[in-house]
mmCIF file of N, CA and C in Angstrom:
data_model
loop_
_atom_site.group_PDB
_atom_site.id
_atom_site.type_symbol
_atom_site.label_atom_id
_atom_site.label_comp_id
_atom_site.label_asym_id
_atom_site.label_seq_id
_atom_site.Cartn_x
_atom_site.Cartn_y
_atom_site.Cartn_z
ATOM 1 N N MET A 99 -62.298 7.135 11.212
ATOM 2 C CA MET A 99 -62.957 5.894 10.858
ATOM 3 C C MET A 99 -62.300 4.749 11.623
ATOM 4 N N PRO A 100 -63.107 3.949 12.350
ATOM 5 C CA PRO A 100 -62.526 2.855 13.129
ATOM 6 C C PRO A 100 -61.892 1.802 12.228
ATOM 7 N N GLY A 101 -60.875 1.138 12.767
ATOM 8 C CA GLY A 101 -60.217 0.066 12.023
ATOM 9 C C GLY A 101 -61.089 -1.168 11.929
ATOM 10 N N ARG A 102 -60.709 -2.050 11.050
ATOM 11 C CA ARG A 102 -61.485 -3.279 10.835
ATOM 12 C C ARG A 102 -61.599 -4.118 12.097
ATOM 13 N N GLY A 103 -60.561 -4.123 12.923
ATOM 14 C CA GLY A 103 -60.577 -4.919 14.139
ATOM 15 C C GLY A 103 -61.619 -4.458 15.140
ATOM 16 N N ASN A 104 -62.173 -3.258 14.945
ATOM 17 C CA ASN A 104 -63.169 -2.728 15.862
ATOM 18 C C ASN A 104 -64.603 -3.068 15.459
ATOM 19 N N VAL A 105 -64.768 -3.714 14.327
ATOM 20 C CA VAL A 105 -66.110 -4.047 13.856
ATOM 21 C C VAL A 105 -66.560 -5.328 14.547
ATOM 22 N N GLU A 106 -67.695 -5.246 15.223
ATOM 23 C CA GLU A 106 -68.213 -6.422 15.915
ATOM 24 C C GLU A 106 -68.821 -7.380 14.900
ATOM 25 N N THR A 107 -68.490 -8.653 15.027
ATOM 26 C CA THR A 107 -69.020 -9.676 14.139
ATOM 27 C C THR A 107 -70.506 -9.848 14.391
ATOM 28 N N LEU A 108 -71.273 -9.927 13.317
ATOM 29 C CA LEU A 108 -72.705 -10.136 13.427
ATOM 30 C C LEU A 108 -72.969 -11.607 13.699
ATOM 31 N N LEU A 109 -73.600 -11.893 14.826
ATOM 32 C CA LEU A 109 -73.953 -13.259 15.180
ATOM 33 C C LEU A 109 -75.472 -13.373 15.211
ATOM 34 N N VAL A 110 -76.007 -14.209 14.351
ATOM 35 C CA VAL A 110 -77.440 -14.472 14.354
ATOM 36 C C VAL A 110 -77.640 -15.766 15.135
ATOM 37 N N LEU A 111 -78.146 -15.628 16.351
ATOM 38 C CA LEU A 111 -78.294 -16.763 17.249
ATOM 39 C C LEU A 111 -79.754 -17.203 17.282
ATOM 40 N N ARG A 112 -79.964 -18.509 17.101
ATOM 41 C CA ARG A 112 -81.321 -19.059 17.122
ATOM 42 C C ARG A 112 -81.368 -20.198 18.125
ATOM 43 N N ARG A 113 -82.458 -20.252 18.886
ATOM 44 C CA ARG A 113 -82.671 -21.331 19.853
ATOM 45 C C ARG A 113 -83.778 -22.240 19.329
ATOM 46 N N GLN A 114 -83.477 -23.525 19.285
ATOM 47 C CA GLN A 114 -84.451 -24.496 18.791
ATOM 48 C C GLN A 114 -84.682 -25.560 19.865
ATOM 49 N N PRO A 115 -85.894 -25.620 20.424
ATOM 50 C CA PRO A 115 -86.184 -26.635 21.443
ATOM 51 C C PRO A 115 -86.057 -28.048 20.866
ATOM 52 N N ILE A 116 -85.596 -28.971 21.706
ATOM 53 C CA ILE A 116 -85.443 -30.360 21.290
ATOM 54 C C ILE A 116 -85.398 -31.240 22.532
ATOM 55 N N ALA A 117 -85.916 -32.459 22.420
ATOM 56 C CA ALA A 117 -85.790 -33.432 23.507
ATOM 57 C C ALA A 117 -84.426 -34.112 23.366
ATOM 58 N N VAL A 118 -83.751 -34.308 24.506
ATOM 59 C CA VAL A 118 -82.418 -34.905 24.508
ATOM 60 C C VAL A 118 -82.439 -36.158 25.376
ATOM 61 N N ASP A 119 -81.946 -37.271 24.846
ATOM 62 C CA ASP A 119 -81.862 -38.513 25.612
ATOM 63 C C ASP A 119 -80.572 -38.494 26.420
ATOM 64 N N THR A 120 -80.668 -38.012 27.658
ATOM 65 C CA THR A 120 -79.485 -37.901 28.513
ATOM 66 C C THR A 120 -79.311 -39.119 29.414
ATOM 67 N N GLY A 121 -80.288 -40.035 29.383
ATOM 68 C CA GLY A 121 -80.230 -41.178 30.280
ATOM 69 C C GLY A 121 -80.693 -40.820 31.685
ATOM 70 N N SER A 122 -81.308 -39.653 31.826
ATOM 71 C CA SER A 122 -81.825 -39.186 33.111
ATOM 72 C C SER A 122 -83.128 -38.430 32.843
ATOM 73 N N PRO A 123 -83.800 -37.949 33.899
ATOM 74 C CA PRO A 123 -85.026 -37.161 33.683
ATOM 75 C C PRO A 123 -84.781 -35.823 32.976
ATOM 76 N N ASP A 124 -83.522 -35.424 32.831
ATOM 77 C CA ASP A 124 -83.198 -34.161 32.163
ATOM 78 C C ASP A 124 -83.365 -34.352 30.655
ATOM 79 N N ARG A 125 -84.507 -33.943 30.110
ATOM 80 C CA ARG A 125 -84.794 -34.192 28.693
ATOM 81 C C ARG A 125 -85.056 -32.919 27.888
ATOM 82 N N ASP A 126 -85.453 -31.833 28.560
ATOM 83 C CA ASP A 126 -85.756 -30.601 27.834
ATOM 84 C C ASP A 126 -84.456 -29.949 27.394
ATOM 85 N N GLY A 127 -84.298 -29.825 26.092
ATOM 86 C CA GLY A 127 -83.064 -29.268 25.569
ATOM 87 C C GLY A 127 -83.310 -28.164 24.566
ATOM 88 N N VAL A 128 -82.226 -27.502 24.227
ATOM 89 C CA VAL A 128 -82.246 -26.436 23.229
ATOM 90 C C VAL A 128 -80.974 -26.552 22.402
ATOM 91 N N LEU A 129 -81.143 -26.506 21.087
ATOM 92 C CA LEU A 129 -79.997 -26.392 20.197
ATOM 93 C C LEU A 129 -79.726 -24.907 20.008
ATOM 94 N N LEU A 130 -78.482 -24.502 20.138
ATOM 95 C CA LEU A 130 -78.112 -23.120 19.851
ATOM 96 C C LEU A 130 -77.381 -23.099 18.522
ATOM 97 N N LEU A 131 -77.956 -22.368 17.578
ATOM 98 C CA LEU A 131 -77.365 -22.232 16.253
ATOM 99 C C LEU A 131 -76.934 -20.797 16.053
ATOM 100 N N VAL A 132 -75.718 -20.620 15.564
ATOM 101 C CA VAL A 132 -75.197 -19.288 15.290
ATOM 102 C C VAL A 132 -74.839 -19.238 13.813
ATOM 103 N N ASN A 133 -75.475 -18.298 13.124
ATOM 104 C CA ASN A 133 -75.282 -18.153 11.684
ATOM 105 C C ASN A 133 -75.484 -19.487 10.970
ATOM 106 N N GLY A 134 -76.474 -20.262 11.456
ATOM 107 C CA GLY A 134 -76.837 -21.531 10.827
ATOM 108 C C GLY A 134 -76.015 -22.725 11.256
ATOM 109 N N LEU A 135 -75.028 -22.542 12.128
ATOM 110 C CA LEU A 135 -74.179 -23.643 12.585
ATOM 111 C C LEU A 135 -74.508 -24.009 14.027
ATOM 112 N N LEU A 136 -74.601 -25.296 14.315
ATOM 113 C CA LEU A 136 -74.833 -25.759 15.676
ATOM 114 C C LEU A 136 -73.584 -25.508 16.509
ATOM 115 N N VAL A 137 -73.738 -24.755 17.609
ATOM 116 C CA VAL A 137 -72.597 -24.460 18.466
ATOM 117 C C VAL A 137 -72.745 -25.045 19.868
ATOM 118 N N ALA A 138 -73.991 -25.367 20.278
ATOM 119 C CA ALA A 138 -74.171 -25.893 21.634
ATOM 120 C C ALA A 138 -75.496 -26.617 21.773
ATOM 121 N N VAL A 139 -75.493 -27.581 22.701
ATOM 122 C CA VAL A 139 -76.716 -28.246 23.140
ATOM 123 C C VAL A 139 -76.830 -27.964 24.632
ATOM 124 N N LEU A 140 -77.932 -27.333 25.017
ATOM 125 C CA LEU A 140 -78.195 -27.034 26.425
ATOM 126 C C LEU A 140 -79.320 -27.933 26.910
ATOM 127 N N VAL A 141 -79.226 -28.366 28.160
ATOM 128 C CA VAL A 141 -80.256 -29.220 28.756
ATOM 129 C C VAL A 141 -80.671 -28.623 30.093
ATOM 130 N N ARG A 142 -81.996 -28.590 30.314
ATOM 131 C CA ARG A 142 -82.510 -28.091 31.597
ATOM 132 C C ARG A 142 -82.426 -29.201 32.632
ATOM 133 N N LEU A 143 -81.856 -28.904 33.789
ATOM 134 C CA LEU A 143 -81.670 -29.875 34.860
ATOM 135 C C LEU A 143 -82.983 -30.063 35.616
ATOM 136 N N ASP A 144 -83.580 -31.253 35.494
ATOM 137 C CA ASP A 144 -84.862 -31.528 36.129
ATOM 138 C C ASP A 144 -84.771 -32.526 37.281
ATOM 139 N N ALA A 145 -83.765 -33.387 37.249
ATOM 140 C CA ALA A 145 -83.664 -34.425 38.277
ATOM 141 C C ALA A 145 -83.493 -33.787 39.652
ATOM 142 N N PRO A 146 -84.223 -34.295 40.650
ATOM 143 C CA PRO A 146 -84.171 -33.677 41.984
ATOM 144 C C PRO A 146 -82.790 -33.730 42.641
ATOM 145 N N GLU A 147 -81.932 -34.639 42.220
ATOM 146 C CA GLU A 147 -80.604 -34.733 42.843
ATOM 147 C C GLU A 147 -79.645 -33.629 42.396
ATOM 148 N N HIS A 148 -80.022 -32.847 41.397
ATOM 149 C CA HIS A 148 -79.157 -31.746 40.958
ATOM 150 C C HIS A 148 -79.117 -30.650 42.017
ATOM 151 N N GLU A 149 -77.965 -30.015 42.113
ATOM 152 C CA GLU A 149 -77.797 -28.921 43.071
ATOM 153 C C GLU A 149 -78.698 -27.734 42.715
ATOM 154 N N HIS A 150 -78.897 -27.505 41.414
ATOM 155 C CA HIS A 150 -79.701 -26.370 40.955
ATOM 156 C C HIS A 150 -80.747 -26.822 39.937
ATOM 157 N N PRO A 151 -81.806 -27.507 40.376
ATOM 158 C CA PRO A 151 -82.836 -27.918 39.421
ATOM 159 C C PRO A 151 -83.431 -26.699 38.719
ATOM 160 N N GLY A 152 -83.711 -26.851 37.441
ATOM 161 C CA GLY A 152 -84.259 -25.760 36.656
ATOM 162 C C GLY A 152 -83.196 -24.950 35.924
ATOM 163 N N HIS A 153 -81.936 -25.101 36.329
ATOM 164 C CA HIS A 153 -80.845 -24.414 35.638
ATOM 165 C C HIS A 153 -80.550 -25.118 34.312
ATOM 166 N N TRP A 154 -79.803 -24.442 33.453
ATOM 167 C CA TRP A 154 -79.449 -24.969 32.140
ATOM 168 C C TRP A 154 -77.980 -25.355 32.110
ATOM 169 N N PHE A 155 -77.707 -26.548 31.569
ATOM 170 C CA PHE A 155 -76.373 -27.134 31.547
ATOM 171 C C PHE A 155 -75.875 -27.230 30.106
ATOM 172 N N LEU A 156 -74.611 -26.890 29.890
ATOM 173 C CA LEU A 156 -73.995 -27.040 28.576
ATOM 174 C C LEU A 156 -73.670 -28.522 28.389
ATOM 175 N N GLU A 157 -74.561 -29.236 27.733
ATOM 176 C CA GLU A 157 -74.390 -30.679 27.510
ATOM 177 C C GLU A 157 -73.278 -30.948 26.502
ATOM 178 N N ALA A 158 -73.238 -30.130 25.446
ATOM 179 C CA ALA A 158 -72.196 -30.297 24.424
ATOM 180 C C ALA A 158 -71.935 -28.954 23.763
ATOM 181 N N GLY A 159 -70.674 -28.702 23.510
ATOM 182 C CA GLY A 159 -70.280 -27.504 22.783
ATOM 183 C C GLY A 159 -69.500 -27.906 21.542
ATOM 184 N N PHE A 160 -69.593 -27.093 20.515
ATOM 185 C CA PHE A 160 -68.918 -27.383 19.258
ATOM 186 C C PHE A 160 -68.106 -26.166 18.832
ATOM 187 N N GLY A 161 -67.111 -26.397 18.001
ATOM 188 C CA GLY A 161 -66.263 -25.287 17.560
ATOM 189 C C GLY A 161 -65.526 -24.686 18.745
ATOM 190 N N ARG A 162 -65.651 -23.380 18.922
ATOM 191 C CA ARG A 162 -64.953 -22.686 20.019
ATOM 192 C C ARG A 162 -65.440 -23.118 21.402
ATOM 193 N N LEU A 163 -66.615 -23.723 21.482
ATOM 194 C CA LEU A 163 -67.160 -24.134 22.779
ATOM 195 C C LEU A 163 -66.823 -25.588 23.122
ATOM 196 N N GLN A 164 -66.204 -26.284 22.202
ATOM 197 C CA GLN A 164 -65.896 -27.695 22.416
ATOM 198 C C GLN A 164 -64.984 -27.885 23.628
ATOM 199 N N GLY A 165 -65.371 -28.813 24.493
ATOM 200 C CA GLY A 165 -64.570 -29.143 25.668
ATOM 201 C C GLY A 165 -64.700 -28.173 26.827
ATOM 202 N N MET A 166 -65.474 -27.105 26.685
ATOM 203 C CA MET A 166 -65.631 -26.134 27.778
ATOM 204 C C MET A 166 -66.502 -26.722 28.884
ATOM 205 N N ARG A 167 -66.097 -26.456 30.108
ATOM 206 C CA ARG A 167 -66.870 -26.867 31.281
ATOM 207 C C ARG A 167 -67.204 -25.612 32.069
ATOM 208 N N VAL A 168 -68.493 -25.390 32.284
ATOM 209 C CA VAL A 168 -68.943 -24.206 33.020
ATOM 210 C C VAL A 168 -70.041 -24.613 33.983
ATOM 211 N N ASP A 169 -70.267 -23.771 34.989
ATOM 212 C CA ASP A 169 -71.376 -24.009 35.905
ATOM 213 C C ASP A 169 -72.691 -23.877 35.154
ATOM 214 N N ALA A 170 -73.733 -24.496 35.696
ATOM 215 C CA ALA A 170 -75.061 -24.393 35.095
ATOM 216 C C ALA A 170 -75.535 -22.937 35.157
ATOM 217 N N PHE A 171 -76.332 -22.566 34.176
ATOM 218 C CA PHE A 171 -76.848 -21.199 34.063
ATOM 219 C C PHE A 171 -78.248 -21.120 34.662
ATOM 220 N N PRO A 172 -78.565 -20.056 35.399
ATOM 221 C CA PRO A 172 -79.878 -19.966 36.037
ATOM 222 C C PRO A 172 -81.035 -19.867 35.037
ATOM 223 N N THR A 173 -80.782 -19.280 33.871
ATOM 224 C CA THR A 173 -81.840 -19.158 32.859
ATOM 225 C C THR A 173 -81.247 -19.421 31.476
ATOM 226 N N LEU A 174 -82.124 -19.677 30.546
ATOM 227 C CA LEU A 174 -81.700 -19.873 29.165
ATOM 228 C C LEU A 174 -81.101 -18.582 28.594
ATOM 229 N N ASP A 175 -81.634 -17.446 29.004
ATOM 230 C CA ASP A 175 -81.074 -16.168 28.558
ATOM 231 C C ASP A 175 -79.633 -15.984 29.040
ATOM 232 N N HIS A 176 -79.350 -16.378 30.281
ATOM 233 C CA HIS A 176 -77.969 -16.299 30.787
ATOM 234 C C HIS A 176 -77.046 -17.173 29.939
ATOM 235 N N ALA A 177 -77.495 -18.378 29.629
ATOM 236 C CA ALA A 177 -76.690 -19.296 28.825
ATOM 237 C C ALA A 177 -76.437 -18.724 27.438
ATOM 238 N N THR A 178 -77.467 -18.157 26.841
ATOM 239 C CA THR A 178 -77.342 -17.585 25.501
ATOM 240 C C THR A 178 -76.363 -16.416 25.486
ATOM 241 N N ARG A 179 -76.428 -15.565 26.497
ATOM 242 C CA ARG A 179 -75.495 -14.436 26.580
ATOM 243 C C ARG A 179 -74.052 -14.921 26.742
ATOM 244 N N TRP A 180 -73.864 -15.973 27.546
ATOM 245 C CA TRP A 180 -72.525 -16.530 27.739
ATOM 246 C C TRP A 180 -71.981 -17.070 26.417
ATOM 247 N N VAL A 181 -72.803 -17.797 25.688
ATOM 248 C CA VAL A 181 -72.376 -18.340 24.396
ATOM 249 C C VAL A 181 -71.982 -17.206 23.455
ATOM 250 N N ARG A 182 -72.808 -16.193 23.380
ATOM 251 C CA ARG A 182 -72.509 -15.055 22.506
ATOM 252 C C ARG A 182 -71.159 -14.425 22.873
ATOM 253 N N ARG A 183 -70.917 -14.225 24.178
ATOM 254 C CA ARG A 183 -69.641 -13.637 24.623
ATOM 255 C C ARG A 183 -68.449 -14.501 24.216
ATOM 256 N N GLN A 184 -68.603 -15.824 24.352
ATOM 257 C CA GLN A 184 -67.503 -16.723 23.993
ATOM 258 C C GLN A 184 -67.182 -16.652 22.506
ATOM 259 N N LEU A 185 -68.209 -16.472 21.707
ATOM 260 C CA LEU A 185 -68.009 -16.510 20.243
ATOM 261 C C LEU A 185 -67.500 -15.206 19.667
ATOM 262 N N ILE A 186 -67.666 -14.084 20.382
ATOM 263 C CA ILE A 186 -67.180 -12.816 19.835
ATOM 264 C C ILE A 186 -65.801 -12.459 20.347
ATOM 265 N N ARG A 187 -65.223 -13.301 21.155
ATOM 266 C CA ARG A 187 -63.851 -13.064 21.660
ATOM 267 C C ARG A 187 -62.841 -13.216 20.574
#
């Protein structure tokens, strides 16, 4: 029988679309909630001056994600997988 430390924590992750006032054309956002708690705000990069328009940027992180700086993610699924990995560490 595996030890308790081997049990993976159940994370129920939900994505909720939301408009974000970033002060730029980047307004399409998503709230990431894990087990009912807000853990991140992601914003899609729309302004043409961005190096990777259409990518998703971690606008704000909370809890374990607070203060983290990462490159923009090519898709929302990539961002969600990254968040999940950070939270199960």
